[in-house]
mmCIF file of C-alpha atoms and ligand atoms in Angstrom:
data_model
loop_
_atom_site.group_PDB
_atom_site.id
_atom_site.type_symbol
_atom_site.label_atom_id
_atom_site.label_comp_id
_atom_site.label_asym_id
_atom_site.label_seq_id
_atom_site.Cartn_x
_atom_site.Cartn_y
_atom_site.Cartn_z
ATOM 1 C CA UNK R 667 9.616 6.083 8.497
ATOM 2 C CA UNK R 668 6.030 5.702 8.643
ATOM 3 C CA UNK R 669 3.958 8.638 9.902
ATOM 4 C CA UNK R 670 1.547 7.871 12.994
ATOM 5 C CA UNK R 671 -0.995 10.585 13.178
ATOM 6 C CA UNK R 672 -2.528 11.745 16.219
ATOM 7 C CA UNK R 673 -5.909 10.206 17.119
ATOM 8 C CA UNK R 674 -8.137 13.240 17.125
ATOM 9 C CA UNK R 675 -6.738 13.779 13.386
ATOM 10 C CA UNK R 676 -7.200 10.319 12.161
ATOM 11 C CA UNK R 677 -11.317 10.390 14.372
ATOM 12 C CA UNK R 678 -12.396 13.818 12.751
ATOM 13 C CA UNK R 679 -10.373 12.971 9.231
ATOM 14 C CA UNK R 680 -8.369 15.674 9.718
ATOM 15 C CA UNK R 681 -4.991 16.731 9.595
ATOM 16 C CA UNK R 682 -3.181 19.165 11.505
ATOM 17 C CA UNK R 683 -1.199 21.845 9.213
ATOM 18 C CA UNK R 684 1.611 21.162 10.513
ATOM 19 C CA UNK R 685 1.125 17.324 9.249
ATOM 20 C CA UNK R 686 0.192 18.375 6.321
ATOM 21 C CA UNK R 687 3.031 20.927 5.783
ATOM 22 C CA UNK R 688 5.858 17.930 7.294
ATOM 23 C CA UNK R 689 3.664 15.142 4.841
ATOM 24 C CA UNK R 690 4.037 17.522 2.081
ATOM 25 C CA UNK R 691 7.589 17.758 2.734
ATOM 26 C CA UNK R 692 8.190 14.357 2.567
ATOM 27 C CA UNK R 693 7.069 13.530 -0.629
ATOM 28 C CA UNK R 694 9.071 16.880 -2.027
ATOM 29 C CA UNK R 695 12.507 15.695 -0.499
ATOM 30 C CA UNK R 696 12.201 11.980 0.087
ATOM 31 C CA UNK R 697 9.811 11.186 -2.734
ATOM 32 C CA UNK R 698 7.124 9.545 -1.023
ATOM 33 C CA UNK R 699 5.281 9.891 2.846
ATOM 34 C CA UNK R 700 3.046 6.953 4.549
ATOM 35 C CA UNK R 701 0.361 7.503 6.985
ATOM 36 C CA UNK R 702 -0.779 4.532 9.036
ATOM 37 C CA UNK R 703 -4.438 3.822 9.660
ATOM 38 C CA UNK R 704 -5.661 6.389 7.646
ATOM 39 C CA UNK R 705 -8.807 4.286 6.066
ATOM 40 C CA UNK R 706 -10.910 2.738 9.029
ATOM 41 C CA UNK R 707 -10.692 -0.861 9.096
ATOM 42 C CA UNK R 708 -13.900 -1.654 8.437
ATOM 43 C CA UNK R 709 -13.745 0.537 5.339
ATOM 44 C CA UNK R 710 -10.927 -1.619 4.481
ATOM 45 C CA UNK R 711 -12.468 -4.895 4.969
ATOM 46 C CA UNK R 712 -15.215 -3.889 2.804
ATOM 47 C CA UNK R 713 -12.868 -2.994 -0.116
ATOM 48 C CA UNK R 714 -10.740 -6.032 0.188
ATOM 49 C CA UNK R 715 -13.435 -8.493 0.141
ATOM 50 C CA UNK R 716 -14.593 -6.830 -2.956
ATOM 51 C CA UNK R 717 -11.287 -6.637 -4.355
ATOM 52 C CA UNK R 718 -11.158 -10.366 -4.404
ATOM 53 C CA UNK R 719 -13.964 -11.037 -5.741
ATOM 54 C CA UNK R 720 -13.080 -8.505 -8.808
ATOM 55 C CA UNK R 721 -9.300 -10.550 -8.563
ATOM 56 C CA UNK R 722 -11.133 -14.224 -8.630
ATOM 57 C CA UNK R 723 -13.793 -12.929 -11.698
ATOM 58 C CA UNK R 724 -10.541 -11.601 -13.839
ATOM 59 C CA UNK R 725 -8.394 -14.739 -13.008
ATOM 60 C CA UNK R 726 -11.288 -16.685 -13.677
ATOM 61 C CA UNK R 727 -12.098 -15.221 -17.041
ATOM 62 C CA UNK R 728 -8.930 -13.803 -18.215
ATOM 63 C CA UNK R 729 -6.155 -15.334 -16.236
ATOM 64 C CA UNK R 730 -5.816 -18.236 -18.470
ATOM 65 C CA UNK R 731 -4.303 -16.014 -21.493
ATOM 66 C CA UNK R 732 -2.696 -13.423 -19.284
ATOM 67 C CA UNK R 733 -0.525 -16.644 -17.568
ATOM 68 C CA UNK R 734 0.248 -18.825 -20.343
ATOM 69 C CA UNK R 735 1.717 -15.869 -22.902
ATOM 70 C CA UNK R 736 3.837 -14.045 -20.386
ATOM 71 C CA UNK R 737 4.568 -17.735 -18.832
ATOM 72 C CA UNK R 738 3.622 -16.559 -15.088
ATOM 73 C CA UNK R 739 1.932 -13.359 -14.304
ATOM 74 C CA UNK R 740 4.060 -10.506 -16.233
ATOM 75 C CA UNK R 741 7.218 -12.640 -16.833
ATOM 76 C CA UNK R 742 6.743 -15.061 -13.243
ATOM 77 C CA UNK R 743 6.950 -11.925 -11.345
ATOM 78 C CA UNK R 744 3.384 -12.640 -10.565
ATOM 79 C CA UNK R 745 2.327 -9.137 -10.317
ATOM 80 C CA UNK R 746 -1.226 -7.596 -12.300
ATOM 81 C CA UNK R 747 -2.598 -4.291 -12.315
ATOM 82 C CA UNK R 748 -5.809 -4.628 -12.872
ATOM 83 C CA UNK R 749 -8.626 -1.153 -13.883
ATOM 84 C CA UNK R 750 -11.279 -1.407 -10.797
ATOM 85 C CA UNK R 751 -14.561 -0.467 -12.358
ATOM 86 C CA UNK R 752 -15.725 2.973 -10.948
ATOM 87 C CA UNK R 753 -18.515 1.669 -8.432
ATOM 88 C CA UNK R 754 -19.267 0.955 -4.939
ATOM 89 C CA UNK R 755 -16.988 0.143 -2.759
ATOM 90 C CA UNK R 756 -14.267 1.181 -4.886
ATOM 91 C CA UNK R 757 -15.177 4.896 -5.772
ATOM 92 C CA UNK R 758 -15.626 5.796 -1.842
ATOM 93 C CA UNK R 759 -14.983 9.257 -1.279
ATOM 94 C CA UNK R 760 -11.912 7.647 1.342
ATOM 95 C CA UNK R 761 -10.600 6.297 -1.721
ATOM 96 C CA UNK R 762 -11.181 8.862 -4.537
ATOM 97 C CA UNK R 763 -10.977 11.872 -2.142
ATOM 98 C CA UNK R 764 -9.791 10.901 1.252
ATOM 99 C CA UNK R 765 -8.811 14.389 3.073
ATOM 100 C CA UNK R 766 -5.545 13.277 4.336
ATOM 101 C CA UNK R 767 -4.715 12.644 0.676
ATOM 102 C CA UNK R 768 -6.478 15.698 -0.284
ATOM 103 C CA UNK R 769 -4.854 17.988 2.142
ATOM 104 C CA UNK R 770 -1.048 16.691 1.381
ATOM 105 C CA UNK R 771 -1.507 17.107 -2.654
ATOM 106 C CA UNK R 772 -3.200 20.382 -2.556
ATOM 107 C CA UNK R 773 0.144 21.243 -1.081
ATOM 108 C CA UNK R 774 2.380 19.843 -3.881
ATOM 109 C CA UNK R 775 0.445 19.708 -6.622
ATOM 110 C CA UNK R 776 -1.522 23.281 -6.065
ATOM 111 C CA UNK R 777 -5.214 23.256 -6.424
ATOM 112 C CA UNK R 778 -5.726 22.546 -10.697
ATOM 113 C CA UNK R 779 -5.324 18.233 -10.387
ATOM 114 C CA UNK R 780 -7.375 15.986 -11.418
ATOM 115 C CA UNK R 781 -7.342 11.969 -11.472
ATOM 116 C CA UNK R 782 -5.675 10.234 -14.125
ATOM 117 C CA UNK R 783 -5.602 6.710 -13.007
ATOM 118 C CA UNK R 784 -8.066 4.642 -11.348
ATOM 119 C CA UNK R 785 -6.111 0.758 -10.638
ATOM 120 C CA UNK R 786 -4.506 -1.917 -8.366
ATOM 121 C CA UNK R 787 -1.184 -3.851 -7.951
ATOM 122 C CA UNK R 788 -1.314 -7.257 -6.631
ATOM 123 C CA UNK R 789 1.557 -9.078 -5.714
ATOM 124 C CA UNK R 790 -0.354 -12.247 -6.373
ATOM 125 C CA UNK R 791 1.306 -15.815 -4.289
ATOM 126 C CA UNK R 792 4.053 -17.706 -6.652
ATOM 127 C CA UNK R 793 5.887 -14.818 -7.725
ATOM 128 C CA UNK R 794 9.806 -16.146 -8.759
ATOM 129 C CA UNK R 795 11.540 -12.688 -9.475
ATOM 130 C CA UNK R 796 11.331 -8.840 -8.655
ATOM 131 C CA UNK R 797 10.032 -6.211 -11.217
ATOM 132 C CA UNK R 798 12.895 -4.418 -13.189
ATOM 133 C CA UNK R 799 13.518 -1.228 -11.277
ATOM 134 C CA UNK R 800 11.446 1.681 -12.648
ATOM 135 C CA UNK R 801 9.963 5.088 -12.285
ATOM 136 C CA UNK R 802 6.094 4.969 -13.361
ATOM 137 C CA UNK R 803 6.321 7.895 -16.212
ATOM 138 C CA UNK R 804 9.084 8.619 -18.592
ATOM 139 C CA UNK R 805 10.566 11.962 -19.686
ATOM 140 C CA UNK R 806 8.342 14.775 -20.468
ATOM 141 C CA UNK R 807 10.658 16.206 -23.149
ATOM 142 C CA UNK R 808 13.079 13.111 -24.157
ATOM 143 C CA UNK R 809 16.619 13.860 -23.861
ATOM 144 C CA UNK R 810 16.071 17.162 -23.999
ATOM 145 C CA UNK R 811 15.392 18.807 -21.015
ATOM 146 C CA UNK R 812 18.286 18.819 -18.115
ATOM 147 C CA UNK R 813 16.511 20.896 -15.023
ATOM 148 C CA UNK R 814 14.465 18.447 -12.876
ATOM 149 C CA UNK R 815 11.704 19.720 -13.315
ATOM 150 C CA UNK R 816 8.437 20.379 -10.497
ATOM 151 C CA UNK R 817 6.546 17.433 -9.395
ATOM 152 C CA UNK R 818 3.489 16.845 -11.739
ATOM 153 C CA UNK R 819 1.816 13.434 -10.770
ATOM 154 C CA UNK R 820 1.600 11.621 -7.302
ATOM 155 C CA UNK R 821 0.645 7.915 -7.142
ATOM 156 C CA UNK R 822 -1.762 7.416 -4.300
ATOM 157 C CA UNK R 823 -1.928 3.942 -2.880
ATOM 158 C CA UNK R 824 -4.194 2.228 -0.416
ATOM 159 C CA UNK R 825 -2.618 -1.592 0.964
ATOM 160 C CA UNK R 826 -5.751 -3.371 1.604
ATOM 161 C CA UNK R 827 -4.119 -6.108 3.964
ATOM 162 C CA UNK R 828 -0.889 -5.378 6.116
ATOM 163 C CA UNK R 829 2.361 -5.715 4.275
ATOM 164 C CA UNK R 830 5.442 -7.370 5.358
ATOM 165 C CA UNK R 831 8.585 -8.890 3.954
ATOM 166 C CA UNK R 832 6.602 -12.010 3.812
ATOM 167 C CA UNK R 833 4.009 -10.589 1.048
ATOM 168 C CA UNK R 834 5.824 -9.034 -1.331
ATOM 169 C CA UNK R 835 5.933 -5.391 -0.088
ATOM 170 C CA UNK R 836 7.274 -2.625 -2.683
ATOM 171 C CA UNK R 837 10.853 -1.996 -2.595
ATOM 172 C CA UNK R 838 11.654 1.780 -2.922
ATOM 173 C CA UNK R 839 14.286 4.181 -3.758
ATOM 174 C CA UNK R 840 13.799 7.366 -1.764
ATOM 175 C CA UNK R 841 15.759 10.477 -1.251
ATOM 176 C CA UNK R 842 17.013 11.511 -4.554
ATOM 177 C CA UNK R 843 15.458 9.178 -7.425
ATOM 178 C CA UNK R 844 12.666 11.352 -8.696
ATOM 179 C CA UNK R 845 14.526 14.779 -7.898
ATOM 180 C CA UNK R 846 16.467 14.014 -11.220
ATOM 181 C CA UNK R 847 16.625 16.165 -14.670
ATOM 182 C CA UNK R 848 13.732 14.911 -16.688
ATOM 183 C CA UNK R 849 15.996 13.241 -19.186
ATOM 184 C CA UNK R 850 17.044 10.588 -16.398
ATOM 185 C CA UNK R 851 13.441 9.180 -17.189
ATOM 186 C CA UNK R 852 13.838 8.856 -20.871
ATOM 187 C CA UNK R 853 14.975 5.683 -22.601
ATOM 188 C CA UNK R 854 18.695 7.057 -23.457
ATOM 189 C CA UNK R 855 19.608 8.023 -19.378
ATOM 190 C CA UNK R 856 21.378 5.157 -17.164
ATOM 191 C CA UNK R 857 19.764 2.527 -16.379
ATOM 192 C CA UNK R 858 17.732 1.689 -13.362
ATOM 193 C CA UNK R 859 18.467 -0.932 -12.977
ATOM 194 C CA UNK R 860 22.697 -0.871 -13.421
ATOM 195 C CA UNK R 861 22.850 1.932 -10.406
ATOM 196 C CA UNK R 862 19.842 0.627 -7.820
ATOM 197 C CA UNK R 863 21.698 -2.174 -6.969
ATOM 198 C CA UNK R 864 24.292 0.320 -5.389
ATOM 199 C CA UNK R 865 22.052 2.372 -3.754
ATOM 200 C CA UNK R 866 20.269 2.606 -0.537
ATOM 201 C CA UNK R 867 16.643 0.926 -0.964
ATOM 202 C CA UNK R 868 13.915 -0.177 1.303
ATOM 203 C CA UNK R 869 10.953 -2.304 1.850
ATOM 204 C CA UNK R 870 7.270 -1.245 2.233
ATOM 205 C CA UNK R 871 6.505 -1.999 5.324
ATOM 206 C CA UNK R 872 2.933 -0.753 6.287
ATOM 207 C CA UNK R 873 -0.439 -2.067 7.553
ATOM 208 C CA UNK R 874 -3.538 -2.678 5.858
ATOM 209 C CA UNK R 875 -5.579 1.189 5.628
ATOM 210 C CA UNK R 876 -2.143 2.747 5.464
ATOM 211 C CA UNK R 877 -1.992 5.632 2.547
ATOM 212 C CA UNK R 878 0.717 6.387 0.471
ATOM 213 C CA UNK R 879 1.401 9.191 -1.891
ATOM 214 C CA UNK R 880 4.997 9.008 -4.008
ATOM 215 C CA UNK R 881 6.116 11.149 -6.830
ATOM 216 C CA UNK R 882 5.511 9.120 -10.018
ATOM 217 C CA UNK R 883 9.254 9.215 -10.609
ATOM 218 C CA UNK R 884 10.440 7.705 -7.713
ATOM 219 C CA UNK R 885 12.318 4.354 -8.772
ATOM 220 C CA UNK R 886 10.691 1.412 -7.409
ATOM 221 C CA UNK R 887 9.752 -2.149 -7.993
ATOM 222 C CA UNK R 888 7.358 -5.250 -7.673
ATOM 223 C CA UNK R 889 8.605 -8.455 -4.955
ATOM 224 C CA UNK R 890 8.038 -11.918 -4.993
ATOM 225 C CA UNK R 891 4.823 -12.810 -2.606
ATOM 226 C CA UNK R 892 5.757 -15.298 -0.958
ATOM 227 C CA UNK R 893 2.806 -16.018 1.437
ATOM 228 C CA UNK R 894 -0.557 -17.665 0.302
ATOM 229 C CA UNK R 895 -2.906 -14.683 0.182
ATOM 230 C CA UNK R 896 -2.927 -12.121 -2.431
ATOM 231 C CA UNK R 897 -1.206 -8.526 -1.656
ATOM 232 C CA UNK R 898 -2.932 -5.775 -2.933
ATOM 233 C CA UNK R 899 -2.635 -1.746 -3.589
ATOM 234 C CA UNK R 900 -5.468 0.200 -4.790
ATOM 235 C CA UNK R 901 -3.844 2.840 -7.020
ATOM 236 C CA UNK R 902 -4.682 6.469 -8.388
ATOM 237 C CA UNK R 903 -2.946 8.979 -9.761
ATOM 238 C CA UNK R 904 -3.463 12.855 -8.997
ATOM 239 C CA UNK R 905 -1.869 14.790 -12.211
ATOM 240 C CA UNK R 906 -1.615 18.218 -12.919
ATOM 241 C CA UNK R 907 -0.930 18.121 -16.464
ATOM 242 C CA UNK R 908 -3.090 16.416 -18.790
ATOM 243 C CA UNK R 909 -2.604 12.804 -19.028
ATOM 244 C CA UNK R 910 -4.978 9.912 -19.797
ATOM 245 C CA UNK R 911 -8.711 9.883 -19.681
ATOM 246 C CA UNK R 912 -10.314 6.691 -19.877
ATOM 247 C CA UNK R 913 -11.986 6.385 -16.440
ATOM 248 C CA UNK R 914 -15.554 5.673 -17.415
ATOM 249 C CA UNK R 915 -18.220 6.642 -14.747
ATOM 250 C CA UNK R 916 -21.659 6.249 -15.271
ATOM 251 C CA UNK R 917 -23.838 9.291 -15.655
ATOM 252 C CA UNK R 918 -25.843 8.848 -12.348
ATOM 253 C CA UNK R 919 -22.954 7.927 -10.535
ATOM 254 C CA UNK R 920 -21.108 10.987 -11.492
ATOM 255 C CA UNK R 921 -24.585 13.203 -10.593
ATOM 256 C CA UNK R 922 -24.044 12.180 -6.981
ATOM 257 C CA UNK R 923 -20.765 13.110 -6.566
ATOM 258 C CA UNK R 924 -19.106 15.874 -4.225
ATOM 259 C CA UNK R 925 -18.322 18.978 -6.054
ATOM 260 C CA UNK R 926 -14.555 17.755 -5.255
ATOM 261 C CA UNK R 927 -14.988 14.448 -6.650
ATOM 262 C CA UNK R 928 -16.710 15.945 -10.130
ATOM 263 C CA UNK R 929 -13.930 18.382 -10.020
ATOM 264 C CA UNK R 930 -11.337 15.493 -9.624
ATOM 265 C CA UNK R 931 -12.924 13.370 -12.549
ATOM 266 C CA UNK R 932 -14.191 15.927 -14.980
ATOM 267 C CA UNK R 933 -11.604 15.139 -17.432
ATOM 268 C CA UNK R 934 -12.760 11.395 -17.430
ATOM 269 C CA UNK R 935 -15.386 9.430 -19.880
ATOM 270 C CA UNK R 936 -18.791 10.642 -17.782
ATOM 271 C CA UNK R 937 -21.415 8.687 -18.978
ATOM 272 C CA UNK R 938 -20.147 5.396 -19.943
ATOM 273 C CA UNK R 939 -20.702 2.188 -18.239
ATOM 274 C CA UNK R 940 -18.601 0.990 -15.778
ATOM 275 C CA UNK R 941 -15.979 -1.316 -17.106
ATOM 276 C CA UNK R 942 -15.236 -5.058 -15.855
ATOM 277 C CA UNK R 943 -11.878 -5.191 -14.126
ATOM 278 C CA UNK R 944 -9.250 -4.897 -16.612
ATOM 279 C CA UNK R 945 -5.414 -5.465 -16.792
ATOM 280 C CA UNK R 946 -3.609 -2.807 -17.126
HETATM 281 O O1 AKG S 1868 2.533 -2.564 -5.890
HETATM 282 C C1 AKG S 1868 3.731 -2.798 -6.052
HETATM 283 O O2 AKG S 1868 4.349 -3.608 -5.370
HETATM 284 C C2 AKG S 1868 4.489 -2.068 -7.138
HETATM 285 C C3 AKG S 1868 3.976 -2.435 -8.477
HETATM 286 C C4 AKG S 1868 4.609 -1.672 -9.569
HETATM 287 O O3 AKG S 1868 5.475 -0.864 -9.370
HETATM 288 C C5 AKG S 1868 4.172 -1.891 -10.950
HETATM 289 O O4 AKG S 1868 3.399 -2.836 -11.207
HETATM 290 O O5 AKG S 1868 4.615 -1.129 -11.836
#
């Protein structure tokens, strides 16, 4: 279930500790929490407007090659990720460092994280058939290691418009899925796909502004949009191992940012141009 925070928390951008302890819970046991309305709308409008435009520009100039070879968007499931290029409105501090966020993964993570991704899903309109199921990351050690081992990387999404059965909202398996030894992620475990269709799943129901945060290993998939207007996530990942670093962020931009955000991105390319939106 959704969490609905009080409205003195979600007006001062702050969350209570015992939200934050019961958030932080969540994602431990249950692999994932949502809190509703945690960007103001008008934040949100801003960022999907521009989203679209970046979405029209790579369609425009890339979509062509990206269709025609994997015959529909990534095998007709119509979904893209696509790299948003670290500038306004996309590197807000609500979306690189939005306290709720902040608060929860200090708790699970401990304070030595830093960003590792900076992307989108879009469950674009036409989509014909679900993503495989999947976690995001693979073992750590191969086969090797059989103690589940402490979560390491949380996937932070923002839904920029409100998601429904109708849009093709993520379908998730919580509870159990990313509590598993770390050889359940590598390519010699069971399938995914053979067991989820067994198991208890759900839909990601949540309005536009929502956040979520979910362990990377939490199985999960793409679904068919079936409405006319694109559905998209804004996605980072918080990490505390080392992972990739290919963020590029502009010199100047990166001088003007909070002592958190620097902190958050010092492991990225500082001082490179911002790149056009890229799939993933
Ligand atoms: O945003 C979604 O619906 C999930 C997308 C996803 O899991 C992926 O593209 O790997």
């Amino acid at each position: 279930m959704n969490l609905k925070v009080s409205q003195e928390e979600l007006d001062t951008l702050t969350l209570k500790p015992e939200t934050i302890e019961l958030a932080a819970n969540l994602v431990k046991i249950n692999g994932y929490v949502i809190i509703e309305n945690a960007v103001p709308k008008e934040k949100v409008s801003e960022l999907f407007t521009s989203f679209k435009k970046a979405m029209d520009w790579f369609i425009e100039k890339h979509g062509h090659d990206v269709y025609l070879k994997a015959k529909g968007f990534n095998e007709g499931t119509n979904h893209l990720g696509i790299f948003l290029p670290f500038e306004a409105p996309f590197n807000d501090s609500l979306v690189i460092e939005h306290p709720f966020a902040m608060a929860i993964i200090d708790k699970v993570l401990g304070p030595e994280y830093s960003v590792t991704l900076f992307s989108s899903n879009t469950s674009l309109p036409g989509g014909q058939k679900t993503q495989p199921v999947h976690a995001d990351y693979g073992a750590r050690f191969g086969d090797q290691c059989q103690v589940s081992l402490p979560i390491t990387d949380l996937v932070f999404n923002i839904p920029l418009v409100d998601v429904h059965d109708g849009n093709g909202p993520m379908e998730i398996w919580p509870g159990g899925t990313h509590l598993m030894p770390d050889s359940w992620y590598g390519p010699n475990a069971p399938k995914p796909e053979d067991l989820a269709q067994y198991m208890q799943s759900m839909k990601v129901h949540m309005p536009a502004g929502s956040i979520l945060i979910r362990d990377v290993r939490m199985w999960h998939r793409g679904t068919p949009n079936k409405g006319n207007e694109i559905r998209p996530n804004i996605a980072l990942i918080y990490s505390s191992v080392d992972r990739d670093n290919r963020v590029q962020i502009p010199q100047e931009t990166y001088d003007n940012m909070s002592p958190r955000a620097k902190k958050l991105f010092r492991w990225q390319k500082i001082g490179f141009p911002a790149i056009e939106p890229t799939h993933e």
